[in-house]
Short mmCIF file of C-alpha atoms and ligand atoms in Angstrom, two decimals:
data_model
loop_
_atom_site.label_atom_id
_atom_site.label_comp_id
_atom_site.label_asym_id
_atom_site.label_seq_id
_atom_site.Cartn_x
_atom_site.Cartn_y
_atom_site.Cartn_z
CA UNK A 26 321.51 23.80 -11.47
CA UNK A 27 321.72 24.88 -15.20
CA UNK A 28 319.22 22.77 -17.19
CA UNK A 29 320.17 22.54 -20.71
CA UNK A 30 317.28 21.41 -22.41
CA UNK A 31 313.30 20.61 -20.82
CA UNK A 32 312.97 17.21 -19.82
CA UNK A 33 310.20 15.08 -21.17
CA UNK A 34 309.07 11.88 -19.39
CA UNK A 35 307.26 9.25 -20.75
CA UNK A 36 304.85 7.13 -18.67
CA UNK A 37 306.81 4.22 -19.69
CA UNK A 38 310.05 5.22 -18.03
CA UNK A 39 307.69 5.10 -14.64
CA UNK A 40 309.00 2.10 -12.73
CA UNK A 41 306.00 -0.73 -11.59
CA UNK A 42 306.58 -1.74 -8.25
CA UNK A 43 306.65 -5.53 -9.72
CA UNK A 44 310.02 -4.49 -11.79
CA UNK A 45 311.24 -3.00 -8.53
CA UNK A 46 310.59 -5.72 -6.44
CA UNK A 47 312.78 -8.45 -9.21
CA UNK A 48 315.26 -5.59 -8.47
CA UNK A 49 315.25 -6.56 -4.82
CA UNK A 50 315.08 -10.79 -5.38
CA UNK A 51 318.20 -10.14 -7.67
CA UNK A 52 320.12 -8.67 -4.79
CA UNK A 53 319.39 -11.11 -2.61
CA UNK A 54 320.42 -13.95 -4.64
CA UNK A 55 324.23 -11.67 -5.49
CA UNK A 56 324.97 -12.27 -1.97
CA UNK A 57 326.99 -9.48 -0.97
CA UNK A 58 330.24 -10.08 1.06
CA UNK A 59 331.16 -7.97 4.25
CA UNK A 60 326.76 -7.68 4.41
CA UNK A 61 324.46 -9.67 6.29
CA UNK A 62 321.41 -10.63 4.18
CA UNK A 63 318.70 -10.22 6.32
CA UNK A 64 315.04 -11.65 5.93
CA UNK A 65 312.75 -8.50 4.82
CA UNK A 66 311.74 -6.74 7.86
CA UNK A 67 310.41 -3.99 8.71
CA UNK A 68 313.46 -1.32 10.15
CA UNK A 69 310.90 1.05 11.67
CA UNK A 70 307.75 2.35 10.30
CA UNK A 71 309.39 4.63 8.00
CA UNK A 72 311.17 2.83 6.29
CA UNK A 73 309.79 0.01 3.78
CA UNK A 74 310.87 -3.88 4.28
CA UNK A 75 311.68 -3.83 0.86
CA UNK A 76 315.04 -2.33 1.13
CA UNK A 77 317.51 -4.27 2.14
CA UNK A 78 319.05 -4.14 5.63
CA UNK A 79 323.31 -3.46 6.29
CA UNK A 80 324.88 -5.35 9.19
CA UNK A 81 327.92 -4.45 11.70
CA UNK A 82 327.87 -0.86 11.16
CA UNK A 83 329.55 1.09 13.36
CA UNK A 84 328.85 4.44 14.89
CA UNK A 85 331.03 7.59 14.02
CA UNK A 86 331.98 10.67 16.43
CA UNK A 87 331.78 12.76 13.17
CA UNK A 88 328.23 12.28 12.76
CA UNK A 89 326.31 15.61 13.60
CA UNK A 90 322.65 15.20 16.51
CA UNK A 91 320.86 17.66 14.11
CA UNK A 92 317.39 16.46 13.56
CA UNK A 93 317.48 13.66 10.36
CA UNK A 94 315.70 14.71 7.50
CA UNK A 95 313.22 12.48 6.78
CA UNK A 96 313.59 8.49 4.92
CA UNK A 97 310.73 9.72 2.68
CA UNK A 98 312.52 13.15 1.62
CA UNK A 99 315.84 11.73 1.65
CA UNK A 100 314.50 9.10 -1.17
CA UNK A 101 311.98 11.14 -2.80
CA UNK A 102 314.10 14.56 -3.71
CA UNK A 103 316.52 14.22 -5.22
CA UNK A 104 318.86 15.18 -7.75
CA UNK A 105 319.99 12.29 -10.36
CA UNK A 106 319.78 14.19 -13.79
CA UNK A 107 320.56 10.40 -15.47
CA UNK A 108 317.13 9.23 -14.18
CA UNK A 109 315.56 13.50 -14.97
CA UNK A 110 315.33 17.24 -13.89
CA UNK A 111 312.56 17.15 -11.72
CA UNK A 112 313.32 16.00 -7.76
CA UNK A 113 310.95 13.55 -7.96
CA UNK A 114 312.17 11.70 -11.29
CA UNK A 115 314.90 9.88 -10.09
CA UNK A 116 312.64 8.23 -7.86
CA UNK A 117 309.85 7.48 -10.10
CA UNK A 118 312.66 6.73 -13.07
CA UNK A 119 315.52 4.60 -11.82
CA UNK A 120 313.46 0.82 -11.05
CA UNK A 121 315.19 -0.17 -14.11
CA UNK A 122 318.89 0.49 -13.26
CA UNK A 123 320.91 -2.58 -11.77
CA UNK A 124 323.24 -1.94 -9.09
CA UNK A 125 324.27 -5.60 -9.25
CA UNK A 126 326.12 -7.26 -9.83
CA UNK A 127 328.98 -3.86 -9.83
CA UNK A 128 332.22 -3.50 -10.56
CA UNK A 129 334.83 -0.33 -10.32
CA UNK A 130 337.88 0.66 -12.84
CA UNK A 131 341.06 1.94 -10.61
CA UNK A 132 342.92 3.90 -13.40
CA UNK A 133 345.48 6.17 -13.72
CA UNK A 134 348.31 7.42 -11.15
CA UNK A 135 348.38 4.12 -8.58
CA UNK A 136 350.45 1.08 -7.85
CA UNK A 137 347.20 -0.65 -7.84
CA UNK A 138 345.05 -0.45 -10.99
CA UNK A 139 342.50 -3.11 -12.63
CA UNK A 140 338.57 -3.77 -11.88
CA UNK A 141 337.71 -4.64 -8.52
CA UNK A 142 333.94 -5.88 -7.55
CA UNK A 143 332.05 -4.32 -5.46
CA UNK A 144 332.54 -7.23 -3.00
CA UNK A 145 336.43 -6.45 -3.46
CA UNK A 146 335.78 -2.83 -2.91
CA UNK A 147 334.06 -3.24 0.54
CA UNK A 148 335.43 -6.61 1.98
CA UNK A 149 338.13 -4.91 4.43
CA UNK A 150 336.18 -1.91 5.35
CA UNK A 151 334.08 -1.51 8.41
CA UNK A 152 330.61 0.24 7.61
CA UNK A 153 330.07 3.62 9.37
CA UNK A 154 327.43 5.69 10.04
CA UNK A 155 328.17 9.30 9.56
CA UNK A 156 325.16 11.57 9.85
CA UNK A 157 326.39 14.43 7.76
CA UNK A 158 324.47 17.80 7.10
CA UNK A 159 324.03 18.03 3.37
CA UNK A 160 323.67 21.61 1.27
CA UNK A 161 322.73 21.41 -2.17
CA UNK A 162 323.96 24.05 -4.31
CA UNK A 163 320.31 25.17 -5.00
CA UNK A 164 320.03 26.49 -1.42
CA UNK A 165 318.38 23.56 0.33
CA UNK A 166 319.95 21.29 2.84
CA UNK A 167 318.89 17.87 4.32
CA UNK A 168 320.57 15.85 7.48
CA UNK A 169 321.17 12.30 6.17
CA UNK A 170 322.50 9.47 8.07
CA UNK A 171 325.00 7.57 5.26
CA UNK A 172 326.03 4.43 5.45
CA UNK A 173 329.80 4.02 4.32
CA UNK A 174 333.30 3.19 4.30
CA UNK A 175 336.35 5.69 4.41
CA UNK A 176 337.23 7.21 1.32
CA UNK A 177 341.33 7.60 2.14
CA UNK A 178 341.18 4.35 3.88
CA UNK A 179 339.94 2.57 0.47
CA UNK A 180 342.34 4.71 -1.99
CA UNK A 181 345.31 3.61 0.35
CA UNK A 182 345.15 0.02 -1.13
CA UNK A 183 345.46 1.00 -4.70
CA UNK A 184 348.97 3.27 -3.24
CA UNK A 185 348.86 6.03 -4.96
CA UNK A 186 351.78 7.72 -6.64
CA UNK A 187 353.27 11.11 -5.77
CA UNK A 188 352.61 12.51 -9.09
CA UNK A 189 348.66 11.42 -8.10
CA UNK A 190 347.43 15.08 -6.92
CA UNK A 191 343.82 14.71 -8.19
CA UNK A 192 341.09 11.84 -8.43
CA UNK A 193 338.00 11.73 -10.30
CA UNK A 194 334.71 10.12 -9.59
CA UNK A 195 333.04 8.85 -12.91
CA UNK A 196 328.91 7.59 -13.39
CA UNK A 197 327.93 4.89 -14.75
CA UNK A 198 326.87 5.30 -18.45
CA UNK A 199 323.49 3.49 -19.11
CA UNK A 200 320.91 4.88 -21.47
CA UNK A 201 318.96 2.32 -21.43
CA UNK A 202 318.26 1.88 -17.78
CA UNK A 203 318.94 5.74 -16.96
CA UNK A 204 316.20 8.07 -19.24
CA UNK A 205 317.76 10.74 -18.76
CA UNK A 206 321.09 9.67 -20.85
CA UNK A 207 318.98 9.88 -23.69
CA UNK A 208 319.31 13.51 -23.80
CA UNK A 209 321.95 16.00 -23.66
CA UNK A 210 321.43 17.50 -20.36
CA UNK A 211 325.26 17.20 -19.62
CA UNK A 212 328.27 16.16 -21.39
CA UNK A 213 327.40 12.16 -20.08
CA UNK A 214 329.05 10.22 -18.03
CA UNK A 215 329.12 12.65 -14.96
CA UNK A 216 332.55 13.27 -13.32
CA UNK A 217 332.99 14.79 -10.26
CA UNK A 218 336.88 15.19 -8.64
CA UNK A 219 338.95 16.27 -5.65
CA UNK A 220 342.15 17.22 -5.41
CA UNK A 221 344.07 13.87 -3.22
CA UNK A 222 343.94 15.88 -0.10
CA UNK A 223 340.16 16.45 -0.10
CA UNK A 224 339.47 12.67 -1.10
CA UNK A 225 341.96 11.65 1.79
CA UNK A 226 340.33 13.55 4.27
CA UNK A 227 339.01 11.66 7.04
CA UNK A 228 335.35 13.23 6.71
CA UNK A 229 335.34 11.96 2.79
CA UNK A 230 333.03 8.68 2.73
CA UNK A 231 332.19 6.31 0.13
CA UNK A 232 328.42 5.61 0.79
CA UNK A 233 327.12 2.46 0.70
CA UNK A 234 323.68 2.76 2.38
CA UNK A 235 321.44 5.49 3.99
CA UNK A 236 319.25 5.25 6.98
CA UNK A 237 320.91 1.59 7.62
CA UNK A 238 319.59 0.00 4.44
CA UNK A 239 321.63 -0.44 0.83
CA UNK A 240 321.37 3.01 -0.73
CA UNK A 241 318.12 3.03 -3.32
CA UNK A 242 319.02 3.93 -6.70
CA UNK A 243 317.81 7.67 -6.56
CA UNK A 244 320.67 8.06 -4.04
CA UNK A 245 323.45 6.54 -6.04
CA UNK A 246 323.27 2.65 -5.74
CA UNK A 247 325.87 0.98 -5.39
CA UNK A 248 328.27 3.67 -4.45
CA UNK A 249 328.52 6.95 -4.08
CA UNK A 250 330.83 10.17 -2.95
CA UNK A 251 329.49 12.10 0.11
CA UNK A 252 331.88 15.45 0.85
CA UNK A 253 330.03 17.21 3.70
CA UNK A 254 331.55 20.48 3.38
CA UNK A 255 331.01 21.12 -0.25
CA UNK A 256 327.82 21.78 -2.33
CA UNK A 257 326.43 18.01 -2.80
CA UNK A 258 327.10 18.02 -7.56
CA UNK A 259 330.27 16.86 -5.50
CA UNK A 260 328.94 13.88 -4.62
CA UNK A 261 329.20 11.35 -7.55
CA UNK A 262 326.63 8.80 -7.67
CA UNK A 263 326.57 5.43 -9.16
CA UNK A 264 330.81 5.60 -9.67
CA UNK A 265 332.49 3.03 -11.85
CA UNK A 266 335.28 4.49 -12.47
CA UNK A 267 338.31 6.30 -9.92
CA UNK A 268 341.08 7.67 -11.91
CA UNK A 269 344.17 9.22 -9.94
CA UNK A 270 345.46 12.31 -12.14
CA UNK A 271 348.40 14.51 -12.16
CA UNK A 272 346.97 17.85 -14.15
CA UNK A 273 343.56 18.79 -13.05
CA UNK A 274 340.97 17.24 -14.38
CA UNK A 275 337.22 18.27 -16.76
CA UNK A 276 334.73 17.96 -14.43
CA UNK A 277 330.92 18.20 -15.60
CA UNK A 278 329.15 21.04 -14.14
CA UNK A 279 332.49 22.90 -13.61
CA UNK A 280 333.36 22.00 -17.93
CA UNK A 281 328.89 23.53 -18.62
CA UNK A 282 329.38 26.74 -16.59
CA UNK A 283 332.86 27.58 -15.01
CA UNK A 284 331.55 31.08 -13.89
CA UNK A 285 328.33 28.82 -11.80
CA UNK A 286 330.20 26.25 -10.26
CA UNK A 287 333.77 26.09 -9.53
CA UNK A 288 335.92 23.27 -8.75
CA UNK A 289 336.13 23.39 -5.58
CA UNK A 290 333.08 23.43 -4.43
CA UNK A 291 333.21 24.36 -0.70
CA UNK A 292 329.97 25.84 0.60
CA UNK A 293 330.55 29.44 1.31
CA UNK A 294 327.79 31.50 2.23
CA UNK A 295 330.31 34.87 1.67
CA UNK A 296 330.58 33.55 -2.23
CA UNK A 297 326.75 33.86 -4.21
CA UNK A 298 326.28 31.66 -7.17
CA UNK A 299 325.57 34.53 -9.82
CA UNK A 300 322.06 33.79 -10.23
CA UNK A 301 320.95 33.41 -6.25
CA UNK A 302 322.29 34.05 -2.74
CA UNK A 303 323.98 30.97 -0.87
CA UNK A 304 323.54 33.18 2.49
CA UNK A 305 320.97 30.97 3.62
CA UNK A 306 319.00 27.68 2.86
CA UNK A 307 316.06 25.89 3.05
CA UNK A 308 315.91 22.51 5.12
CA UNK A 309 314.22 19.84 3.22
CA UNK A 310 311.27 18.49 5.38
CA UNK A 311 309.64 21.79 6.88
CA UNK A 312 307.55 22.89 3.99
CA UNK A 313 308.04 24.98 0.85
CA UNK A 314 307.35 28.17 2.78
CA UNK A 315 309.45 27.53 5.81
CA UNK A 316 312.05 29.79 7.22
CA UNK A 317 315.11 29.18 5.52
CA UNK A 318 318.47 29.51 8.11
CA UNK A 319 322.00 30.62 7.77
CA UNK A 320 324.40 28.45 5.63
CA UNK A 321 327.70 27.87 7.77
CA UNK A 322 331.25 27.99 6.04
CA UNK A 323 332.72 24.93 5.08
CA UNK A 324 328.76 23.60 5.61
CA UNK A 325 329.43 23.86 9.36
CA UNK A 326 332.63 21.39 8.62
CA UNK A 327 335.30 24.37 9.22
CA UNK A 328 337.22 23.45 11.79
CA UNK A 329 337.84 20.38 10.12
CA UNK A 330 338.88 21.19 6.96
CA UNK A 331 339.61 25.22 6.55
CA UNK A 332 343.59 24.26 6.86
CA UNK A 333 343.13 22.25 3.49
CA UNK A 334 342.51 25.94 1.90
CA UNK A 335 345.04 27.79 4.13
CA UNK A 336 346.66 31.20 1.70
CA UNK A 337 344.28 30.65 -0.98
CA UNK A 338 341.39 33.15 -1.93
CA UNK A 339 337.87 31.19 -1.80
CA UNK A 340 336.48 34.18 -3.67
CA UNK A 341 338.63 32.97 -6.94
CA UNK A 342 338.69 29.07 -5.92
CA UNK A 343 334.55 28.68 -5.42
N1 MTE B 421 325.60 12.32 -9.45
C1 MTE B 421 325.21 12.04 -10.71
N2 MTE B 421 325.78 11.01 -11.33
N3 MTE B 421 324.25 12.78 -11.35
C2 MTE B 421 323.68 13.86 -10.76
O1 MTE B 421 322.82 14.51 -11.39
N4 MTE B 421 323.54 15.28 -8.77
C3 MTE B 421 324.36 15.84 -7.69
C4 MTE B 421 324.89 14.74 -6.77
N5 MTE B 421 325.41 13.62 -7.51
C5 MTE B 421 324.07 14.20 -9.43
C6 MTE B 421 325.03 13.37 -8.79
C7 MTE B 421 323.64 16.86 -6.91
S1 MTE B 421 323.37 18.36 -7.69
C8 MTE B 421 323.25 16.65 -5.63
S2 MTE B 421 322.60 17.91 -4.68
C9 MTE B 421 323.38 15.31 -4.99
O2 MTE B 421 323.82 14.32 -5.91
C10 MTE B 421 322.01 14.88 -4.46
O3 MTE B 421 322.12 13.65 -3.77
P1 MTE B 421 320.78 12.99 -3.20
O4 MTE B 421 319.77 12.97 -4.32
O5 MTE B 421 321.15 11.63 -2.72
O6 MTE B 421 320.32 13.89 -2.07
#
């Protein structure tokens, strides 16, 4: 991604594992409804007992049987520029930030507007498991099994108009629990945004957790956008706000450098970002020297969704 100015990181914004583990007790004590609050146990031996278990999820037939990346990569590369650059910062950075207790702001074209809590948010909704394939921008790719709800499913409930033809995805805006709001690396908060077809789309989830436990906050705690077939700046993290929009609307990287990443979005290994190929990638998990392999259209998601782009040129609409 473009990097606007060289992060510095203080020792202090380095979370202690005593501030992460308060973290934890406050979660237990929110009580979260449509989740079963399990004792701490141990999931497998990969994954540590500290994060907290989801209940009743379901399996989906869209998830992919390509080989999972990794708990420990999935959690410890990352890219959360409100927590720093590096891959590893959002990790080390984010102990601070409080997921809960959450709430979101349904704005703009809908039937249904106001704050809803996160409890609201997820009370109907049947947790999933979709193991997507994920492809940065930056040419590397991980296999990640989300835990989440259905995107379209949850906008249905706030009925949106039919002047709503676009809906953004905005971050939470914390400098004081997210270091890396302290500087300008973007115009803060992020947005992200679909047009109402993409967010309605049946592959579109609204993650919740990842590898069956509550997502950590280097992933996006509480909530966060997954889009499978486009490059993953799609995917919002930490969203308080949905807005339904008429007229297109400023999204970040798209508003720092139109001519780097588009709107749209959709992986396309026929369309090179200017300053690298996106012909191939490197999976996340095999080493920094191993063989990168061919990045499929759409992210391998094209016979799902190629008839949302039907007639228009992908060459002008990256
Ligand atoms: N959301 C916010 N708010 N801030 C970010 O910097 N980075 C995006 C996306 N969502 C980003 C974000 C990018 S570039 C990627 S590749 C994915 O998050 C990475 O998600 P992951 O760290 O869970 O793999």
């Amino acid at each position: 991604m473009l990097i606007r100015n060289k992060p510095i990181i203080n020792s202090s914004e380095i979370t202690s594992e005593s501030v992460y583990l308060n973290r934890r007790n406050l979660l237990h004590a929110a009580g979260l409804s449509g989740i079963s609050l399990l004792p701490n146990i141990a999931l497998s031996e990969d994954i540590p007992s500290r994060y907290q278990r989801l209940e009743n999820i379901s399996k989906s037939s869209f998830s992919t049987d390509a080989k999972k990346t990794s708990f420990v990569d999935v959690t410890t590369y990352n890219n959360f520029y409100e927590f720093g650059t590096g891959k590893g910062d959002p990790a080390s950075n984010s102990g601070k930030f409080k997921p809960q207790p959450w709430a979101v702001t349904i704005d703009g074209e809908a039937e249904v507007t106001g704050t809803f809590t996160y409890e609201d948010i997820l009370k109907p909704h049947t947790l999933e498991e979709r193991i997507y394939r994920m492809r940065c921008v930056e040419a590397w790719s991980m296999v990640v099994p989300w835990v989440g709800i259905s995107l379209g499913d949850l906008l249905k409930r706030f009925q949106p108009t039919s002047k709503a033809k676009y809906v953004t995805f905005e971050t939470v805006e914390r400098p004081s629990e997210m270091p890396g709001q302290k500087r300008p690396l973007l115009d803060w908060p992020y947005r992200e945004a679909l047009r109402i077809d993409e967010a309605m789309h049946p592959l579109t989830i609204l993650a919740v957790g990842v590898y069956g436990v509550e997502l950590p906050n280097q992933n996006g705690a509480p909530l966060r956008l997954i889009v499978p077939w486009k490059y993953g700046f799609k995917g919002s993290k930490s969203i308080v706000r949905i807005s339904f929009t008429e007229k297109k609307p400023y999204t970040s990287w798209n508003d720092l450098a139109p001519g780097e990443y588009g709107f749209y979005a959709n992986v396309n290994p026929e369309v090179d970002h200017p300053r690298w190929s996106q012909a191939r990638e490197r999976p996340i998990g095999g080493g920094f020297f191993s063989n990168k392999v061919p990045t499929l259209m759409f992210n391998g998601y094209a016979d799902q969704v190629a008839n949302l782009y039907t007639g228009m040129d992908l060459t002008r609409y990256y």
